[in-house]
């Protein structure tokens, strides 16, 4: 065995952009050559982007992915390349040949890694363990590998695993080590959630140490719809010591000797990670979908402040437009806070009063509403007027509307359908309210008080009626968020949450609010996942649902 210099190419591909992804891969191969790298390793499905979802049912898409691989093979002179792609097997008869929705006649597909050396395809390894939990649905598309093979690359016996394969005890890593692999790589597309970087590092170190083999883990970077791949590629030597860590949310080529004893430390700062992940998620969603500028309703509250800061960080102040939309119930201090924030961020702030529009609504509906008092309907009309204004600006000028609701509000339905929920991206919809405050404090420490203290200290309010406070409807967020965490992310039953010491009536109220508002969340804009269980593809609850914790 000859010890090799390995390059970890944590790149940011775009799903479906086969040509663009190819050009990026070739650029990184060039960089690897310049840095005298022997082997360069790319992420899972680097050619197609991850997850390609039902694009995999498009035969031509899969065929073109293989043509791109052929071009990469032809470009790989005097270097070894490991790259993720979609491999094709024989055509299979569908289980249901009578229903056209079964897409009869499609071939078997494999989530695969190509091992290429000096313009030759040495071999292909298929993914063995196909995840079908949370945001993953690989069993819908792929067939699992039957075996794990060791490939001879130069003087090195190389084992290749793909993402989930490394998470399984006594799985492919152990099998490859027993077959004589001297170096094992894992190509991944592992999306971020809080705490996952540490979990990955422990798994990589554990697998390397228990099998006495260096392990190279290459993760993808970039935003793809609701997911953000954070990079943080890792290398462990055979002793379970981390010897390389890739950047957070950054494309780069990490060059390392996997056998070195020069240890490194994995940086872990939750607030920094969340800030960078949200920033990258916004930037990639905006740019990859062909937008340049965004528009945000700036209320003078902390949620819109955080959203605006993230948008400016992602896109630049020149590409963020704020809109202040005061009503009869907007205090002067909120207008001043919105103006201070906009000035600090260097963004344009438009002021469009909704007072006359609201009065017009009330006049038009006066006969229908006769004999009724001011209530939630009138509150929601104000929110919908604001949503309509933002969407009008979007239509006219091509802005993407970024909505500002947080996870706590989305969970219990403390938000207005077609009002403050309106938009193309719900940037902080997976950020609990208590974390919103922590993030703003982190930002102010980092950026010198860019968010006015008056925004941070004011009591949360929707400002849709006189003297309104969030606590009129909800428990304090310091109580609400832990209950939501137990119910949504830990999947605990009502009585299990109560047994942890929470007030039974409060728990029952919160659970009921979460369950009753599924219909709202189904109509919400896509949001950026930062927790283990977000309100998106990974949580699939029915809208029509009569089950309750006390159901017989």
Tab-separated table of C-alpha atoms in Angstrom, residues 205 208-209 212-215 235-244 257-261:
chain	number	residue	atom	x	y	z
A	205	UNK	CA	-14.209	8.256	14.208
A	208	UNK	CA	-12.380	4.131	11.530
A	209	UNK	CA	-11.190	3.030	14.958
A	212	UNK	CA	-8.474	0.065	12.022
A	213	UNK	CA	-8.761	1.812	8.660
A	214	UNK	CA	-8.651	5.488	7.648
A	215	UNK	CA	-12.063	6.843	6.710
A	235	UNK	CA	-11.297	12.411	7.782
A	236	UNK	CA	-10.352	10.035	10.573
A	237	UNK	CA	-7.086	8.134	10.745
A	238	UNK	CA	-7.143	4.425	11.731
A	239	UNK	CA	-6.938	5.420	15.407
A	240	UNK	CA	-10.248	7.257	15.350
A	241	UNK	CA	-8.603	10.678	15.445
A	242	UNK	CA	-10.023	13.461	13.280
A	243	UNK	CA	-7.272	14.724	10.986
A	244	UNK	CA	-9.273	16.979	8.637
A	257	UNK	CA	-3.050	12.402	4.273
A	258	UNK	CA	-5.619	10.091	5.917
A	259	UNK	CA	-2.895	8.233	7.809
A	260	UNK	CA	-1.454	11.307	9.559
A	261	UNK	CA	-1.438	11.627	13.367
